PDB file of C-alpha atoms and ligand atoms in Angstrom:
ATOM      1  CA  UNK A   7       0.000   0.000   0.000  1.00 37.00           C
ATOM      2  CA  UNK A   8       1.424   3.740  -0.645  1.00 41.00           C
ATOM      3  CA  UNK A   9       1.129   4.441   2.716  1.00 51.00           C
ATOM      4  CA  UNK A  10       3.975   2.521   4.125  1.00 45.00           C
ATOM      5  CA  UNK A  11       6.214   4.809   1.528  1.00 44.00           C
ATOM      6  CA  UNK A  12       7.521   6.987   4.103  1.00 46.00           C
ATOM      7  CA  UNK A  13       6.061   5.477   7.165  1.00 49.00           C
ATOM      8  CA  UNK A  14       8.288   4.658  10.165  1.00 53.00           C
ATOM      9  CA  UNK A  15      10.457   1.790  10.083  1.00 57.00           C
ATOM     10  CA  UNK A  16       8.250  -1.106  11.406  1.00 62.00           C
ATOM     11  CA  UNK A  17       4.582  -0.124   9.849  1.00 68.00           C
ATOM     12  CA  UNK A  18       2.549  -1.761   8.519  1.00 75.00           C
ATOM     13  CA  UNK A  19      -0.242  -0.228   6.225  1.00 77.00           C
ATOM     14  CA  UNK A  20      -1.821  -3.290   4.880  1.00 82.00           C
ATOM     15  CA  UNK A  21      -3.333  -4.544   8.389  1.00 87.00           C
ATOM     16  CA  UNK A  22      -5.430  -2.936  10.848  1.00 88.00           C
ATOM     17  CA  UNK A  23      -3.298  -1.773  13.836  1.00 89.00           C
ATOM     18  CA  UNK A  24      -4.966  -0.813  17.367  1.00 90.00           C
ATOM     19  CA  UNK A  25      -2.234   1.792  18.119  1.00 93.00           C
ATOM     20  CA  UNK A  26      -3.414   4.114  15.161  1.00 93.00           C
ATOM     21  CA  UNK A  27      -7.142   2.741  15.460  1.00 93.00           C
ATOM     22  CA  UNK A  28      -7.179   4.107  19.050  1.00 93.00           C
ATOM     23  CA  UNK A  29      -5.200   7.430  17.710  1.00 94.00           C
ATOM     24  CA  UNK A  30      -8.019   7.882  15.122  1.00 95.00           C
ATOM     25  CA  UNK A  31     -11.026   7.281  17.752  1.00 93.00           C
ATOM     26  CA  UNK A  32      -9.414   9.897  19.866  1.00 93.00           C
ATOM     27  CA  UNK A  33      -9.017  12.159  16.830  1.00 93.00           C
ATOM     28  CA  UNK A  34      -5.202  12.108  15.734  1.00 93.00           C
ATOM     29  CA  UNK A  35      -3.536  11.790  12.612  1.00 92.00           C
ATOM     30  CA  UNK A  36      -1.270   8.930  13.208  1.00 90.00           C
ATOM     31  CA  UNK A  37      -2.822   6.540  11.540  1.00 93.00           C
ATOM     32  CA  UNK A  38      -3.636   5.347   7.841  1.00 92.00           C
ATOM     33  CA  UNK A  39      -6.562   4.464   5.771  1.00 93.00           C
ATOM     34  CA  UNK A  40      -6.646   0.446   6.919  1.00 92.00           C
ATOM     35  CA  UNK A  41      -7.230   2.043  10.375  1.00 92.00           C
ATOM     36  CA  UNK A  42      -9.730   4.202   9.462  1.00 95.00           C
ATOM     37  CA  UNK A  43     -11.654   1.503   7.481  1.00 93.00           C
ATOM     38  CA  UNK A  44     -11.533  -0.826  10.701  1.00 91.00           C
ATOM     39  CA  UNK A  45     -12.858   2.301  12.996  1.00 93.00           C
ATOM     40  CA  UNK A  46     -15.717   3.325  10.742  1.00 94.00           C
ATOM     41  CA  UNK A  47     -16.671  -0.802  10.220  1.00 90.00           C
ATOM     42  CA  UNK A  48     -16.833  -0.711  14.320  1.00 88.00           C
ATOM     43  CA  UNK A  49     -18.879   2.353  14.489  1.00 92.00           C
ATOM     44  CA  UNK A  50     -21.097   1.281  11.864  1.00 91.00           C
ATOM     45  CA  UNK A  51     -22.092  -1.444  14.291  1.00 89.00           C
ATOM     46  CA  UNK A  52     -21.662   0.854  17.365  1.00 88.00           C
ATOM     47  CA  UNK A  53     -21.386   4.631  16.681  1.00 90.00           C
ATOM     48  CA  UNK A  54     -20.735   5.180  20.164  1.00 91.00           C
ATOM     49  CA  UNK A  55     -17.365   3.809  20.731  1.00 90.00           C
ATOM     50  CA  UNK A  56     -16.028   7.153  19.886  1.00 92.00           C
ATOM     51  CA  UNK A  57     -17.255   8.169  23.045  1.00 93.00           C
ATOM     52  CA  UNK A  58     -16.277   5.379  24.834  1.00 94.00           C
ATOM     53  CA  UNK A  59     -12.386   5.858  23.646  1.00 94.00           C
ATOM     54  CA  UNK A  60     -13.017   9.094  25.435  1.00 95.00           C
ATOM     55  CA  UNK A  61     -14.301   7.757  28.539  1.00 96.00           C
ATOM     56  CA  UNK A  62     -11.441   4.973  28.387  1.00 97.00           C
ATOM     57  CA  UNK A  63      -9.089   8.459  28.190  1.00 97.00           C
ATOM     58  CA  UNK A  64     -10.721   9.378  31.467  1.00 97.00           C
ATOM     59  CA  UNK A  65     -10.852   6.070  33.408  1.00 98.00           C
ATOM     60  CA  UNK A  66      -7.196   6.042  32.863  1.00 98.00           C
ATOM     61  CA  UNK A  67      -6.172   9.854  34.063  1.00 98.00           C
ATOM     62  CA  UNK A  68      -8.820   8.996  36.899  1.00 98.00           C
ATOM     63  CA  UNK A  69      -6.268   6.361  38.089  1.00 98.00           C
ATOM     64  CA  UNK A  70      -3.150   8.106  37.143  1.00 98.00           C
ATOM     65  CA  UNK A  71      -4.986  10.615  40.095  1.00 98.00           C
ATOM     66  CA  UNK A  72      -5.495   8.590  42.342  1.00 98.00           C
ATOM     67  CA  UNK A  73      -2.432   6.727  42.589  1.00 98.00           C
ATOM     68  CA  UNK A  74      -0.906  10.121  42.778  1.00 98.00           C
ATOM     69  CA  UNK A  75      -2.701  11.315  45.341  1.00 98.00           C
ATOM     70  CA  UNK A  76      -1.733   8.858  47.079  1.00 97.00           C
ATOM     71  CA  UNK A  77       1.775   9.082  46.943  1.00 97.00           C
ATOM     72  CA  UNK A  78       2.738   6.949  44.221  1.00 98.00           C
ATOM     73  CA  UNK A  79       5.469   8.586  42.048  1.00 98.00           C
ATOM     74  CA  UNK A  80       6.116   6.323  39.619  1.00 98.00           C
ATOM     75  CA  UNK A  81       4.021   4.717  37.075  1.00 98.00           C
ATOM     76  CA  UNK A  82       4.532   1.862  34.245  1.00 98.00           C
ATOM     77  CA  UNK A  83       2.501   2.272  31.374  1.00 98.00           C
ATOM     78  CA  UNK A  84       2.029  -0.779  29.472  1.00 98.00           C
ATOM     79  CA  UNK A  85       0.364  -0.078  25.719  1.00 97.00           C
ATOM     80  CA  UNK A  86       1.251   2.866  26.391  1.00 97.00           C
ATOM     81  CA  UNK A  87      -0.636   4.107  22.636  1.00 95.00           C
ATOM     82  CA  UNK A  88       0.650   7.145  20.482  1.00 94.00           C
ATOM     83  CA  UNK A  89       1.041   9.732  23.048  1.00 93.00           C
ATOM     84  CA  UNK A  90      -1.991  12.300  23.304  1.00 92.00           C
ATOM     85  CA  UNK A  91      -3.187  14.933  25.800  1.00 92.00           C
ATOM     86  CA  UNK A  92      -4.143  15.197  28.621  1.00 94.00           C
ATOM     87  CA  UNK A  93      -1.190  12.514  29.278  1.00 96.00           C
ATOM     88  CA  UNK A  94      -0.167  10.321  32.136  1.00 98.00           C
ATOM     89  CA  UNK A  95       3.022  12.343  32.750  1.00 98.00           C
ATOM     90  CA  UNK A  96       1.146  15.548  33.028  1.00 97.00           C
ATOM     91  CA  UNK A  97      -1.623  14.647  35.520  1.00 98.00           C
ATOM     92  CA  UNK A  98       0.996  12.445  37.382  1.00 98.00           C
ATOM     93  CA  UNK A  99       3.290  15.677  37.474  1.00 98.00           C
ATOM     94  CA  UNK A 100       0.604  17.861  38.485  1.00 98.00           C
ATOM     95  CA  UNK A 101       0.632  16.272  41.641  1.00 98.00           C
ATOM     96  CA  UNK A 102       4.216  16.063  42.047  1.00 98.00           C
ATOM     97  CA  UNK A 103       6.546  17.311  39.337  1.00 97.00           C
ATOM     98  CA  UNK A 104       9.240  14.642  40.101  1.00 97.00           C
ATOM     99  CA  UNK A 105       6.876  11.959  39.553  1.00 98.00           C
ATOM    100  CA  UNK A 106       8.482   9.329  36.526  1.00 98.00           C
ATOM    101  CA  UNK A 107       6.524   7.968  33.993  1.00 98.00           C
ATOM    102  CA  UNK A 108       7.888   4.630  31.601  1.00 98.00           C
ATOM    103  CA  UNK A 109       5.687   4.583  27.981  1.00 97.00           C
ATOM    104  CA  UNK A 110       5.868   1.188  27.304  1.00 98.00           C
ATOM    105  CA  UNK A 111       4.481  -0.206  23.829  1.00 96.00           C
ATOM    106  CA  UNK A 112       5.571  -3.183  21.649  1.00 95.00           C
ATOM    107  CA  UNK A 113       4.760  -1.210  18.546  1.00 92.00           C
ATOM    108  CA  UNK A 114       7.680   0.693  16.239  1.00 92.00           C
ATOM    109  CA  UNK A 115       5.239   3.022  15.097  1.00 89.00           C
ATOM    110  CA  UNK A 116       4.125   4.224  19.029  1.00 93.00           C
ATOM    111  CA  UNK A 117       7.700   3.876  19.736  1.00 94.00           C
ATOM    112  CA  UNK A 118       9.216   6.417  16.677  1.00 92.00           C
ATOM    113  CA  UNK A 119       6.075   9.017  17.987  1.00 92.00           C
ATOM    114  CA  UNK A 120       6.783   8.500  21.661  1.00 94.00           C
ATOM    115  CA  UNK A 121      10.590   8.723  21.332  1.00 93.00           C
ATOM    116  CA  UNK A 122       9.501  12.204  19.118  1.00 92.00           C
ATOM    117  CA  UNK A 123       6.975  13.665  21.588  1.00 92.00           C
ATOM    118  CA  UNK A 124       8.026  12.394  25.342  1.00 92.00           C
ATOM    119  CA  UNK A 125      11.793  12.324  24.990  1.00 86.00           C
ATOM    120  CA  UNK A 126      13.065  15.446  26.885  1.00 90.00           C
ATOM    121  CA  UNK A 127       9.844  16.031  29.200  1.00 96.00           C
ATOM    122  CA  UNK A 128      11.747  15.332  32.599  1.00 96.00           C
ATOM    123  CA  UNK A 129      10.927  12.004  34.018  1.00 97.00           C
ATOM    124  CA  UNK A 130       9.553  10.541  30.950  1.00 97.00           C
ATOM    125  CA  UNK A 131      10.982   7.177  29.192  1.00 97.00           C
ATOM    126  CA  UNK A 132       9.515   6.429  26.391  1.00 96.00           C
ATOM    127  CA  UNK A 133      10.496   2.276  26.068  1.00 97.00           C
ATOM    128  CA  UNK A 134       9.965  -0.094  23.032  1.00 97.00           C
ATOM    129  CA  UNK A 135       9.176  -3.787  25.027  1.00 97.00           C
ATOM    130  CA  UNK A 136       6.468  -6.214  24.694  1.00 97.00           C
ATOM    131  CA  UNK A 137       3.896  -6.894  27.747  1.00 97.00           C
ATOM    132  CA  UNK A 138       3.739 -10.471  26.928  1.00 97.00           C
ATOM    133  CA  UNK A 139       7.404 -10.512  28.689  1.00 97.00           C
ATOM    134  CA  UNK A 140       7.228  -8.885  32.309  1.00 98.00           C
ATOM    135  CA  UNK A 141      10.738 -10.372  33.184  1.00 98.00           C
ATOM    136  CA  UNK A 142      12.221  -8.430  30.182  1.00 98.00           C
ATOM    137  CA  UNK A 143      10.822  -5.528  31.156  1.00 98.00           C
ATOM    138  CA  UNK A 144      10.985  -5.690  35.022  1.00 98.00           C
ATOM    139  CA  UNK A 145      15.053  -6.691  34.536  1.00 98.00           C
ATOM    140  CA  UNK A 146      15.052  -3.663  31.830  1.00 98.00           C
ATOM    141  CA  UNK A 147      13.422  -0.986  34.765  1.00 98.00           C
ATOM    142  CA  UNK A 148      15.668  -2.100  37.528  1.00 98.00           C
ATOM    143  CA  UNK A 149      18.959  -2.329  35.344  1.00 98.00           C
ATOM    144  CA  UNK A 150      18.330   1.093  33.766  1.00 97.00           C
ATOM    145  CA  UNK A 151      17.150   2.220  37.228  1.00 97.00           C
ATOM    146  CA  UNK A 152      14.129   3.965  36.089  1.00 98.00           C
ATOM    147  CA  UNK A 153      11.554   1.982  38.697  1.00 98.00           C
ATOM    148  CA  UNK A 154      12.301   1.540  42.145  1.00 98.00           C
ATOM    149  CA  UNK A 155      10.008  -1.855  43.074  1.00 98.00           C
ATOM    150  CA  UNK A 156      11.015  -1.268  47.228  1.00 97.00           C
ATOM    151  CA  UNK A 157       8.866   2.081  46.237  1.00 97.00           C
ATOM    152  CA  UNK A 158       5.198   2.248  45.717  1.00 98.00           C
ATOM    153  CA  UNK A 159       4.302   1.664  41.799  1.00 98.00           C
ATOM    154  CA  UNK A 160       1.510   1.968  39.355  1.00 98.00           C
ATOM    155  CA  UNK A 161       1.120  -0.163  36.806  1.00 98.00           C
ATOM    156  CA  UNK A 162      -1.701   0.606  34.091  1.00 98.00           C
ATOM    157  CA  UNK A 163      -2.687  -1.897  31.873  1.00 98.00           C
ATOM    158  CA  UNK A 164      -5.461   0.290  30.264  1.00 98.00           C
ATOM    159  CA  UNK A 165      -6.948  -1.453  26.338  1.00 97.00           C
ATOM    160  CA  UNK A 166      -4.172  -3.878  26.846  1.00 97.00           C
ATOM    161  CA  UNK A 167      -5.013  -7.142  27.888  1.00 98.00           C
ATOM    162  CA  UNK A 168      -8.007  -8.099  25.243  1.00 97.00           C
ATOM    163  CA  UNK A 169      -4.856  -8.167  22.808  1.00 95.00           C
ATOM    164  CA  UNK A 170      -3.534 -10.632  24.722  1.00 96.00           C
ATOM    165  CA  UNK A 171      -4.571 -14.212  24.335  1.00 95.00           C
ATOM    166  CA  UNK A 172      -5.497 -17.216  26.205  1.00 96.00           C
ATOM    167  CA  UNK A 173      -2.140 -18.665  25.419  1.00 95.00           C
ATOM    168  CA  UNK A 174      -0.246 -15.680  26.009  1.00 96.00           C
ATOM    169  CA  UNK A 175      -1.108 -16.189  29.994  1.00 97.00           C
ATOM    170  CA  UNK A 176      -2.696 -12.554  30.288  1.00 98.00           C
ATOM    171  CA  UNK A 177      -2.710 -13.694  34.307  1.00 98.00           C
ATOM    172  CA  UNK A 178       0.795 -15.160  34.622  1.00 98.00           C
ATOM    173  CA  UNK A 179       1.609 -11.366  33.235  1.00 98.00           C
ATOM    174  CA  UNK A 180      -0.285  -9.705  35.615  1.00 98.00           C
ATOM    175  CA  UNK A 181       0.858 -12.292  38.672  1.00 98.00           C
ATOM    176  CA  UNK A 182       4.865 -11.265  37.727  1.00 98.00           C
ATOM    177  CA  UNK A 183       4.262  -7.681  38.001  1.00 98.00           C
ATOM    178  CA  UNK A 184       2.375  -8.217  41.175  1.00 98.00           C
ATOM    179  CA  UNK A 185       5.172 -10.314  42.678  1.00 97.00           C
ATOM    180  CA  UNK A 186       7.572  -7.026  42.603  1.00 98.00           C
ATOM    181  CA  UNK A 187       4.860  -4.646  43.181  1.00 98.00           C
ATOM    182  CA  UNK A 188       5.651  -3.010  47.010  1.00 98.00           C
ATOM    183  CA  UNK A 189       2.808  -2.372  49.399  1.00 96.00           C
ATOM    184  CA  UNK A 190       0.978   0.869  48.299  1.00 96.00           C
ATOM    185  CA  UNK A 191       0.904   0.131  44.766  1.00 98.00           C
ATOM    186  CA  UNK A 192      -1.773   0.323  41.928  1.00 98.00           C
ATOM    187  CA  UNK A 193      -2.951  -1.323  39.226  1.00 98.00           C
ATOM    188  CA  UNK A 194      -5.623  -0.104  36.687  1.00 98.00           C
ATOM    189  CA  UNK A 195      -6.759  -1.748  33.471  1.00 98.00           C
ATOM    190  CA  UNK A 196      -9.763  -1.577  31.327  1.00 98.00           C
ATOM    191  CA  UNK A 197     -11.242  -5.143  29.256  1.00 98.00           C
ATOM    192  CA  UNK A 198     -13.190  -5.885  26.666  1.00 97.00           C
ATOM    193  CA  UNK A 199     -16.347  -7.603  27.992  1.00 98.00           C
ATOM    194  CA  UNK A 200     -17.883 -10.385  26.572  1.00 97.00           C
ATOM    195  CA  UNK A 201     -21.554  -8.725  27.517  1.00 97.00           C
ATOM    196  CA  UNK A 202     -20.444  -6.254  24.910  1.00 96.00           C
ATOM    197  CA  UNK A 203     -23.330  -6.086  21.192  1.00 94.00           C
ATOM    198  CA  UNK A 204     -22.815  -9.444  19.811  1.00 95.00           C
ATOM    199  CA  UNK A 205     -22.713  -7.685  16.305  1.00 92.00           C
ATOM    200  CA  UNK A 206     -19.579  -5.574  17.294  1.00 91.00           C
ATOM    201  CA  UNK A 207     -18.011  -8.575  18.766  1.00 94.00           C
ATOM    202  CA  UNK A 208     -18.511 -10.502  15.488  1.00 93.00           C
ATOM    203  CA  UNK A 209     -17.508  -7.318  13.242  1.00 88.00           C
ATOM    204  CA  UNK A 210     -14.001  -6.294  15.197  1.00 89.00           C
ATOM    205  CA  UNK A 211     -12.762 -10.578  15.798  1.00 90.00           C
ATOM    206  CA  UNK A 212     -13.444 -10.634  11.910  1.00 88.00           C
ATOM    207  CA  UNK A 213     -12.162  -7.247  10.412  1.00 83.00           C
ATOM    208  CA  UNK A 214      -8.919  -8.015  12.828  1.00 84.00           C
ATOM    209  CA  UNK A 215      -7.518 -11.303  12.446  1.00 85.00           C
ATOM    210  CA  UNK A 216      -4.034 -12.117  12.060  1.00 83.00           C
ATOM    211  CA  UNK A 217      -3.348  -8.308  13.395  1.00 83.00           C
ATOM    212  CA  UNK A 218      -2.132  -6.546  16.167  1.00 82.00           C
ATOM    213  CA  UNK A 219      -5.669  -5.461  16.821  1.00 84.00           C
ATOM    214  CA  UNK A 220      -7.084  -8.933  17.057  1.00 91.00           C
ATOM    215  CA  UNK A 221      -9.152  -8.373  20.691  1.00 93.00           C
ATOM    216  CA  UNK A 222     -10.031 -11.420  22.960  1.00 96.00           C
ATOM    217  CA  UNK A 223     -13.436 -10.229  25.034  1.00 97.00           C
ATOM    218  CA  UNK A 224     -13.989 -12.337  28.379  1.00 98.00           C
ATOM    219  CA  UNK A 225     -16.290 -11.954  31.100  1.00 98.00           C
ATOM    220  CA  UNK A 226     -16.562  -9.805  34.122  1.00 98.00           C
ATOM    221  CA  UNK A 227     -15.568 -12.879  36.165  1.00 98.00           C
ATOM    222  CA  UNK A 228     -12.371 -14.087  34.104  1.00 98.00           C
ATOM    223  CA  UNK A 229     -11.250 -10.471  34.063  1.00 98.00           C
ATOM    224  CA  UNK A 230     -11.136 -10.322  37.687  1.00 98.00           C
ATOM    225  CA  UNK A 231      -9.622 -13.983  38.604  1.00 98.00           C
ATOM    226  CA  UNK A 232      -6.371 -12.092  36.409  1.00 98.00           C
ATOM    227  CA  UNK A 233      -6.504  -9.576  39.496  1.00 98.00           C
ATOM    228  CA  UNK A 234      -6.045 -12.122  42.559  1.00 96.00           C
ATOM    229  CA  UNK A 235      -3.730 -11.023  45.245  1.00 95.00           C
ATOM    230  CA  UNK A 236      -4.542  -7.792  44.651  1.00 98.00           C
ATOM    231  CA  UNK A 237      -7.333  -5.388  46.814  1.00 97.00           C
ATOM    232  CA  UNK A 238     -10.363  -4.633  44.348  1.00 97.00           C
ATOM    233  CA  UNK A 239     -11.545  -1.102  44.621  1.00 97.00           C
ATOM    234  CA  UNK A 240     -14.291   0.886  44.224  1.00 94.00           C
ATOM    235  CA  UNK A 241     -17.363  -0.676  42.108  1.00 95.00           C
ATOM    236  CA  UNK A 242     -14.545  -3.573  41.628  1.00 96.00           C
ATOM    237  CA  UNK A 243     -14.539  -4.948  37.682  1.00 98.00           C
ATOM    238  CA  UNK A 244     -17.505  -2.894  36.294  1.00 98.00           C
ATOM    239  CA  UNK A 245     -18.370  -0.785  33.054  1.00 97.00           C
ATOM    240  CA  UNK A 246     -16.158   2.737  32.607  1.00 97.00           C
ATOM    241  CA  UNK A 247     -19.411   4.668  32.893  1.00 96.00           C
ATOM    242  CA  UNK A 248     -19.702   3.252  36.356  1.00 96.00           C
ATOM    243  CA  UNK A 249     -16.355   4.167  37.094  1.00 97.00           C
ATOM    244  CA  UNK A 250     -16.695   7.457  35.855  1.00 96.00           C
ATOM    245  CA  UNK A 251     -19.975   8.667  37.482  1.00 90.00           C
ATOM    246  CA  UNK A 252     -23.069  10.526  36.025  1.00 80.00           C
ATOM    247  CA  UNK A 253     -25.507   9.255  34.338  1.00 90.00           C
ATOM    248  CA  UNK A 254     -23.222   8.236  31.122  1.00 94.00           C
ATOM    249  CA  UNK A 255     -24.575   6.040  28.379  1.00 93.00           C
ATOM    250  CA  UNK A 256     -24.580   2.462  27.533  1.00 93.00           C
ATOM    251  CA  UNK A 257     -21.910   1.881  25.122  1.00 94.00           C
ATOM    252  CA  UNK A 258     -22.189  -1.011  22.398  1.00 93.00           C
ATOM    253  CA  UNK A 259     -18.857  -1.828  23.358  1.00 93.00           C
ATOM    254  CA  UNK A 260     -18.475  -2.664  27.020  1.00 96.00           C
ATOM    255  CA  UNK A 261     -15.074  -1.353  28.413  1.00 97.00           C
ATOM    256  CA  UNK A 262     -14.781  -2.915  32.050  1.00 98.00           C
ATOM    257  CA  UNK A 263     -12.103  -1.830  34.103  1.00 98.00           C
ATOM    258  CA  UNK A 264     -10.630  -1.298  37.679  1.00 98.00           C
ATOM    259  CA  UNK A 265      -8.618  -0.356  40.195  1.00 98.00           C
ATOM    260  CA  UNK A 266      -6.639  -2.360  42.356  1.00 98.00           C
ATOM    261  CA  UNK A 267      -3.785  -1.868  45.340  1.00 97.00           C
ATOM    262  CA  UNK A 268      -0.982  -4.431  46.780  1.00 96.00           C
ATOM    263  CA  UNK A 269      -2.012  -5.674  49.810  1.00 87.00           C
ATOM    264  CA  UNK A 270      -0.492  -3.663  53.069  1.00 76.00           C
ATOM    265  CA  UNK A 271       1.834  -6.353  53.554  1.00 60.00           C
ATOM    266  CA  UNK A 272       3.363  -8.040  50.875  1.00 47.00           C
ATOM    267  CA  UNK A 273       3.625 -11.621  50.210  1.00 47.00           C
ATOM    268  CA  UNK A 274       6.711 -12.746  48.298  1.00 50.00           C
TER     269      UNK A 274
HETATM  270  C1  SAM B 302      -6.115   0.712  22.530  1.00 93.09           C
HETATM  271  S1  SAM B 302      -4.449   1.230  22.659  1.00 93.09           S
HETATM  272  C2  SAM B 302      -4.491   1.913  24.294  1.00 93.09           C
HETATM  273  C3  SAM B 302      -3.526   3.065  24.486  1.00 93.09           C
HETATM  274  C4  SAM B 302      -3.480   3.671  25.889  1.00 93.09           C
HETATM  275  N1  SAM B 302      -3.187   2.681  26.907  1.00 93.09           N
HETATM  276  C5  SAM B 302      -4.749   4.390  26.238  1.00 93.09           C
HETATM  277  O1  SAM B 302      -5.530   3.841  27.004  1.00 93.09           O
HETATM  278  O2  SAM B 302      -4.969   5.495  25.756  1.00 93.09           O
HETATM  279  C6  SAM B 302      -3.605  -0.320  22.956  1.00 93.09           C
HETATM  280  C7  SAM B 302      -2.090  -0.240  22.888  1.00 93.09           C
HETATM  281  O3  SAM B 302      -1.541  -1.465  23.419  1.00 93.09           O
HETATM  282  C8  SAM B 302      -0.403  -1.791  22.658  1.00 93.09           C
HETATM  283  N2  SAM B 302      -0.120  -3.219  22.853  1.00 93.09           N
HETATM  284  C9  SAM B 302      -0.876  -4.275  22.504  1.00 93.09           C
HETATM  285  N3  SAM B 302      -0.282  -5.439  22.854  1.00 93.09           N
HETATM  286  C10 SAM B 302       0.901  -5.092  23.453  1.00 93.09           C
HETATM  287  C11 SAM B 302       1.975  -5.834  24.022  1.00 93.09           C
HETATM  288  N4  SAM B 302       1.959  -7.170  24.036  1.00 93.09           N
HETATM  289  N5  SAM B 302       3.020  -5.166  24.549  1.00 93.09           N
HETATM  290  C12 SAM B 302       3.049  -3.804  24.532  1.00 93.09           C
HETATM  291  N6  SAM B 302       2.075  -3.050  23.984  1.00 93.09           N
HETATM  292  C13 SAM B 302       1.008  -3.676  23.452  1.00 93.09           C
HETATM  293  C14 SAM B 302      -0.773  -1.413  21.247  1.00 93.09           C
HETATM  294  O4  SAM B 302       0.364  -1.246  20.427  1.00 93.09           O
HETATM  295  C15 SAM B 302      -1.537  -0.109  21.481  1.00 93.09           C
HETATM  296  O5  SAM B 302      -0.696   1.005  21.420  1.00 93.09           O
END
């Protein structure tokens, strides 16, 4: 396709890829005409996840707050996306301007915007590493010294872990970066849901396969049994709206997410 002439080392034009899918829902221009095809066949079926990318935004900047708030100053963002605003660096450092932020994404294309847009914003590392291998990237933080694990963490995992499959051990990922986490730390990821329209389930598991945008939805309940070990907050593993507040509408495509903290006392 013409549109990898010129595109960053890595692209790929010809398939649907949920980095520039998410960049076009949000509005951006980082993206190509593949992605737009795949975003306008998923709001054909549900118009409304446009708004919903929006309330994932918020969900996530909710947490970012939160764990800030409560002292956390450093915070691992896995899928990190193509960097938009408001960002997690900038509500983090809002609340304390030497709080670090690590933009993680497995994606070249994320990776040649991040290293563009976040490189030189104190405290910001912008890191090319997939999720799928927590060991990688836990040895990778510690040897570079950019996460202290004796320190409180928070670890978002927000439209990441319907891209990973049943085979891929989206739990065993989760359990490793538990294992280091130290008392006081967060954890915040949004889901595809399996309650979510059957027709926009169908459409996006068809218009995807074989790509990097190839979702997985599950249920409330398997989403949760990832989180064990962990305190559940809040409404626990419910729809963003709920999260959110208001009175916000039902989305064709239900995002769930939470919020969850390392027990007091850790258990190695
Ligand atoms: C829907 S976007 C979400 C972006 C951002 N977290 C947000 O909520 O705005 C999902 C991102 O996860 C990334 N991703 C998917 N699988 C990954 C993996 N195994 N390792 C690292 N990043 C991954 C994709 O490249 C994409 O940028």
């Amino acid at each position: 396709m013409s549109e990898n002439r010129g595109a960053p080392e890595g692209a790929d034009a010809s398939k649907p890829n949920s980095a520039r899918m998410f960049d076009y829902l949000l509005g951006g221009k980082d993206n190509y005409e593949i992605d737009r095809m795949a975003v306008h066949a998923m709001l054909a079926v549900a118009p409304d996840t446009r708004t919903l990318a929006w309330f994932s935004r918020q969900f996530l900047l909710k947490a970012v707050q939160i764990a800030a708030e409560s002292g956390v100053r450093q915070f691992i963002d896995l899928g990190a996306g193509i960097p938009t605003s408001p960002a997690v660096h900038e509500v983090a450092q809002k609340v304390d301007s030497s709080a670090r932020v690590v933009s993680i994404d497995f994606d070249p294309v994320v990776q040649v915007h991040a290293t563009a847009m976040l490189s030189g914003i104190p405290g910001v590392t912008p890191m090319l590493a997939d999720a799928r291998k927590p060991d990688d990237i836990i040895a990778r933080l510690r040897a570079d010294r950019l996460i202290d694990f004796d320190r409180p963490v928070a670890v978002l995992m927000v439209g990441l872990l319907h891209f990973v499959m049943d085979e891929e051990h989206p739990a065993e990922i989760v359990a490793r970066f538990r294992e280091v986490m130290a008392p006081g730390s967060y954890l915040a990821f949004t889901h595809g849901g399996d309650e979510s329209d059957p027709a926009f389930i169908q459409q996006t598991v068809k218009d995807t396969g074989g790509s990097t945008a190839h979702p997985v939805y599950r249920s409330r309940a398997e989403v949760a049994s990832f989180f064990e070990g962990f305190e559940m907050l809040g409404p626990g593993v419910v729809p963003l709206q709920e999260w959110l507040g208001g009175d916000l509408p039902h989305t064709g495509l239900v995002l769930l997410g939470g919020i969850c903290r390392t027990p007091t006392a850790r258990k190695d």
